[in-house]
mmCIF file of C-alpha atoms in Angstrom:
data_model
loop_
_atom_site.group_PDB
_atom_site.id
_atom_site.type_symbol
_atom_site.label_atom_id
_atom_site.label_comp_id
_atom_site.label_asym_id
_atom_site.label_seq_id
_atom_site.Cartn_x
_atom_site.Cartn_y
_atom_site.Cartn_z
ATOM 1 C CA MET A 108 2.899 15.387 -59.146
ATOM 2 C CA SER A 109 5.425 15.023 -56.334
ATOM 3 C CA GLU A 110 8.185 14.992 -58.947
ATOM 4 C CA LEU A 111 7.413 18.589 -59.840
ATOM 5 C CA ILE A 112 7.885 19.898 -56.307
ATOM 6 C CA ALA A 113 11.461 20.971 -55.756
ATOM 7 C CA GLN A 114 13.224 19.638 -52.715
ATOM 8 C CA PRO A 115 14.446 22.394 -50.389
ATOM 9 C CA SER A 116 18.207 22.790 -50.202
ATOM 10 C CA PRO A 117 19.812 22.011 -46.849
ATOM 11 C CA GLY A 118 20.917 25.641 -46.518
ATOM 12 C CA ASN A 119 23.967 27.097 -44.885
ATOM 13 C CA GLY A 120 22.858 26.646 -41.280
ATOM 14 C CA PRO A 121 25.324 23.873 -40.412
ATOM 15 C CA VAL A 122 28.198 25.765 -42.029
ATOM 16 C CA VAL A 123 27.385 28.931 -40.084
ATOM 17 C CA LEU A 124 27.111 26.956 -36.832
ATOM 18 C CA ARG A 125 30.531 25.374 -37.436
ATOM 19 C CA ILE A 126 32.071 28.792 -38.100
ATOM 20 C CA VAL A 127 30.520 30.243 -34.922
ATOM 21 C CA LEU A 128 31.730 27.226 -32.924
ATOM 22 C CA ALA A 129 35.241 27.618 -34.322
ATOM 23 C CA VAL A 130 35.345 31.323 -33.445
ATOM 24 C CA LEU A 131 34.060 30.604 -29.934
ATOM 25 C CA CYS A 132 36.791 27.982 -29.521
ATOM 26 C CA LEU A 133 39.496 30.343 -30.710
ATOM 27 C CA VAL A 134 38.887 32.774 -27.837
ATOM 28 C CA PRO A 135 39.937 30.516 -24.918
ATOM 29 C CA ALA A 136 42.685 28.951 -27.028
ATOM 30 C CA ALA A 137 44.133 32.377 -27.806
ATOM 31 C CA ILE A 138 43.979 33.338 -24.122
ATOM 32 C CA GLY A 139 45.713 30.093 -23.162
ATOM 33 C CA LEU A 140 48.427 30.564 -25.788
ATOM 34 C CA GLY A 141 48.927 34.142 -24.589
ATOM 35 C CA VAL A 142 49.406 32.947 -21.009
ATOM 36 C CA ILE A 143 51.875 30.289 -22.162
ATOM 37 C CA VAL A 144 53.885 32.863 -24.110
ATOM 38 C CA ALA A 145 53.882 35.294 -21.163
ATOM 39 C CA ILE A 146 55.039 32.611 -18.734
ATOM 40 C CA PHE A 147 57.662 31.484 -21.247
ATOM 41 C CA GLY A 148 58.978 35.060 -21.316
ATOM 42 C CA SER A 149 59.284 34.973 -17.534
ATOM 43 C CA PHE A 150 60.931 31.559 -17.794
ATOM 44 C CA LEU A 151 63.511 32.889 -20.269
ATOM 45 C CA SER A 152 64.245 36.015 -18.249
ATOM 46 C CA GLY A 153 64.806 33.874 -15.150
ATOM 47 C CA GLY A 154 67.546 31.857 -16.820
ATOM 48 C CA PHE A 155 65.351 28.887 -17.756
ATOM 49 C CA ARG A 156 64.077 28.637 -14.195
ATOM 50 C CA PHE A 157 61.211 30.062 -12.215
ATOM 51 C CA THR A 158 62.023 32.006 -9.073
ATOM 52 C CA GLY A 159 61.240 30.177 -5.851
ATOM 53 C CA SER A 160 58.221 32.205 -4.786
ATOM 54 C CA ASP A 161 56.674 32.277 -8.274
ATOM 55 C CA GLU A 162 57.116 28.598 -9.050
ATOM 56 C CA VAL A 163 53.754 27.469 -7.651
ATOM 57 C CA TRP A 164 51.897 30.266 -9.439
ATOM 58 C CA MET A 165 53.639 29.468 -12.695
ATOM 59 C CA GLN A 166 52.665 25.811 -12.356
ATOM 60 C CA LEU A 167 49.031 26.792 -11.826
ATOM 61 C CA GLY A 168 49.163 29.260 -14.714
ATOM 62 C CA LEU A 169 50.660 26.693 -17.060
ATOM 63 C CA ALA A 170 48.104 24.061 -16.058
ATOM 64 C CA ALA A 171 45.241 26.514 -16.590
ATOM 65 C CA ALA A 172 46.660 27.637 -19.925
ATOM 66 C CA ALA A 173 47.038 24.048 -21.111
ATOM 67 C CA ILE A 174 43.431 23.394 -20.102
ATOM 68 C CA LEU A 175 42.368 26.476 -22.075
ATOM 69 C CA VAL A 176 44.227 25.260 -25.182
ATOM 70 C CA LEU A 177 43.510 21.516 -25.315
ATOM 71 C CA PRO A 178 39.671 21.253 -25.468
ATOM 72 C CA PRO A 179 39.313 24.003 -28.100
ATOM 73 C CA ALA A 180 42.039 22.301 -30.155
ATOM 74 C CA VAL A 181 40.075 19.052 -30.105
ATOM 75 C CA VAL A 182 36.847 20.819 -31.084
ATOM 76 C CA LEU A 183 38.590 22.820 -33.818
ATOM 77 C CA GLY A 184 40.089 19.594 -35.133
ATOM 78 C CA VAL A 185 36.602 18.098 -35.437
ATOM 79 C CA VAL A 186 35.269 21.254 -37.080
ATOM 80 C CA LEU A 187 38.122 21.239 -39.599
ATOM 81 C CA ARG A 188 37.621 17.548 -40.286
ATOM 82 C CA TYR A 189 34.059 18.173 -41.459
ATOM 83 C CA ALA A 190 34.642 21.568 -43.051
ATOM 84 C CA ARG A 191 33.905 22.005 -46.741
ATOM 85 C CA TRP A 192 36.956 24.171 -47.172
ATOM 86 C CA LYS A 193 39.695 23.032 -49.535
ATOM 87 C CA ARG A 194 42.441 24.290 -47.192
ATOM 88 C CA ALA A 195 41.047 22.532 -44.116
ATOM 89 C CA PRO A 196 43.800 19.871 -44.140
ATOM 90 C CA GLN A 197 46.508 22.558 -44.100
ATOM 91 C CA ALA A 198 44.692 24.337 -41.277
ATOM 92 C CA SER A 199 44.593 21.011 -39.421
ATOM 93 C CA LEU A 200 48.350 20.700 -39.813
ATOM 94 C CA VAL A 201 48.852 24.200 -38.395
ATOM 95 C CA LEU A 202 46.510 23.328 -35.518
ATOM 96 C CA ALA A 203 48.469 20.127 -34.825
ATOM 97 C CA VAL A 204 51.813 21.949 -34.820
ATOM 98 C CA VAL A 205 50.561 24.764 -32.555
ATOM 99 C CA THR A 206 48.883 22.348 -30.139
ATOM 100 C CA GLY A 207 51.843 19.979 -30.034
ATOM 101 C CA GLY A 208 54.309 22.830 -29.685
ATOM 102 C CA ALA A 209 52.334 24.441 -26.875
ATOM 103 C CA GLY A 210 52.069 21.099 -25.085
ATOM 104 C CA ALA A 211 55.789 20.426 -25.442
ATOM 105 C CA LEU A 212 56.622 23.949 -24.246
ATOM 106 C CA VAL A 213 54.395 23.620 -21.188
ATOM 107 C CA SER A 214 55.831 20.183 -20.434
ATOM 108 C CA GLY A 215 59.389 21.462 -20.730
ATOM 109 C CA MET A 216 58.739 24.367 -18.389
ATOM 110 C CA LEU A 217 56.970 22.158 -15.868
ATOM 111 C CA GLN A 218 59.872 19.675 -15.892
ATOM 112 C CA THR A 219 62.055 22.307 -14.253
ATOM 113 C CA THR A 220 59.649 22.510 -11.312
ATOM 114 C CA VAL A 221 59.880 18.809 -10.422
ATOM 115 C CA ILE A 222 62.007 18.209 -7.339
ATOM 116 C CA PRO A 223 65.099 16.147 -8.230
ATOM 117 C CA GLY A 224 64.620 12.549 -7.170
ATOM 118 C CA ASP A 225 60.809 12.743 -7.208
ATOM 119 C CA ALA A 226 60.193 10.028 -9.788
ATOM 120 C CA GLU A 227 56.431 9.815 -9.200
ATOM 121 C CA SER A 228 55.805 13.467 -10.038
ATOM 122 C CA TYR A 229 58.042 13.270 -13.094
ATOM 123 C CA ILE A 230 56.323 10.149 -14.421
ATOM 124 C CA LEU A 231 52.899 11.687 -13.779
ATOM 125 C CA LEU A 232 53.931 14.892 -15.548
ATOM 126 C CA MET A 233 55.274 13.000 -18.557
ATOM 127 C CA THR A 234 52.199 10.760 -18.750
ATOM 128 C CA VAL A 235 49.776 13.683 -18.646
ATOM 129 C CA SER A 236 51.904 15.693 -21.089
ATOM 130 C CA VAL A 237 52.126 12.917 -23.661
ATOM 131 C CA ALA A 238 48.409 12.147 -23.308
ATOM 132 C CA GLY A 239 47.530 15.819 -23.793
ATOM 133 C CA ILE A 240 49.777 16.227 -26.817
ATOM 134 C CA VAL A 241 48.450 13.037 -28.407
ATOM 135 C CA ALA A 242 44.813 13.937 -27.709
ATOM 136 C CA GLY A 243 45.186 17.469 -29.040
ATOM 137 C CA ALA A 244 47.663 17.179 -31.895
ATOM 138 C CA LEU A 245 47.281 13.684 -33.327
ATOM 139 C CA PRO A 246 43.695 13.921 -34.710
ATOM 140 C CA PRO A 247 44.311 17.117 -36.747
ATOM 141 C CA PHE A 248 47.653 15.712 -37.914
ATOM 142 C CA LEU A 249 45.954 12.519 -39.091
ATOM 143 C CA HIS A 250 43.334 14.608 -40.906
ATOM 144 C CA TRP A 251 46.103 16.361 -42.791
ATOM 145 C CA TRP A 252 47.942 13.073 -43.405
ATOM 146 C CA ARG A 253 44.911 11.302 -44.870
ATOM 147 C CA ALA A 254 43.932 14.292 -46.999
ATOM 148 C CA ARG A 255 47.489 14.439 -48.346
ATOM 149 C CA ASP A 256 47.242 10.808 -49.490
ATOM 150 C CA THR A 257 43.906 11.309 -51.245
ATOM 151 C CA ALA A 258 44.888 14.512 -53.060
#
């Protein structure tokens, strides 16, 4: 008798939750990328330097923007890893490139703010930059890499 009763399908609840989570993650990431681009425009117009009085504010803005980009990139990478979308690996590659590029851009701009001869600050900046780029860009890149091998 139990064989005749149809099992309920799992439904689309988990898929909808992943889509909502991805959209919610895109908002702070887009704000962070917008701040990075705006500060980069100021950086370019200043001759690849920040003006003396704005340097501290630019450092804070870049740090805040990087914090707005990195956690959503990690969450989006996880969402894409478990997505049932055939183009998820390509989206992971785009996510890895954008995250890595934003991290490298922020690191490059912050390098100009380090006082010459201050090795501790430079080493700390490089360590945090590399750790952030690896944490944000490597998992989606590996998702794309493994999917490429299995296709």
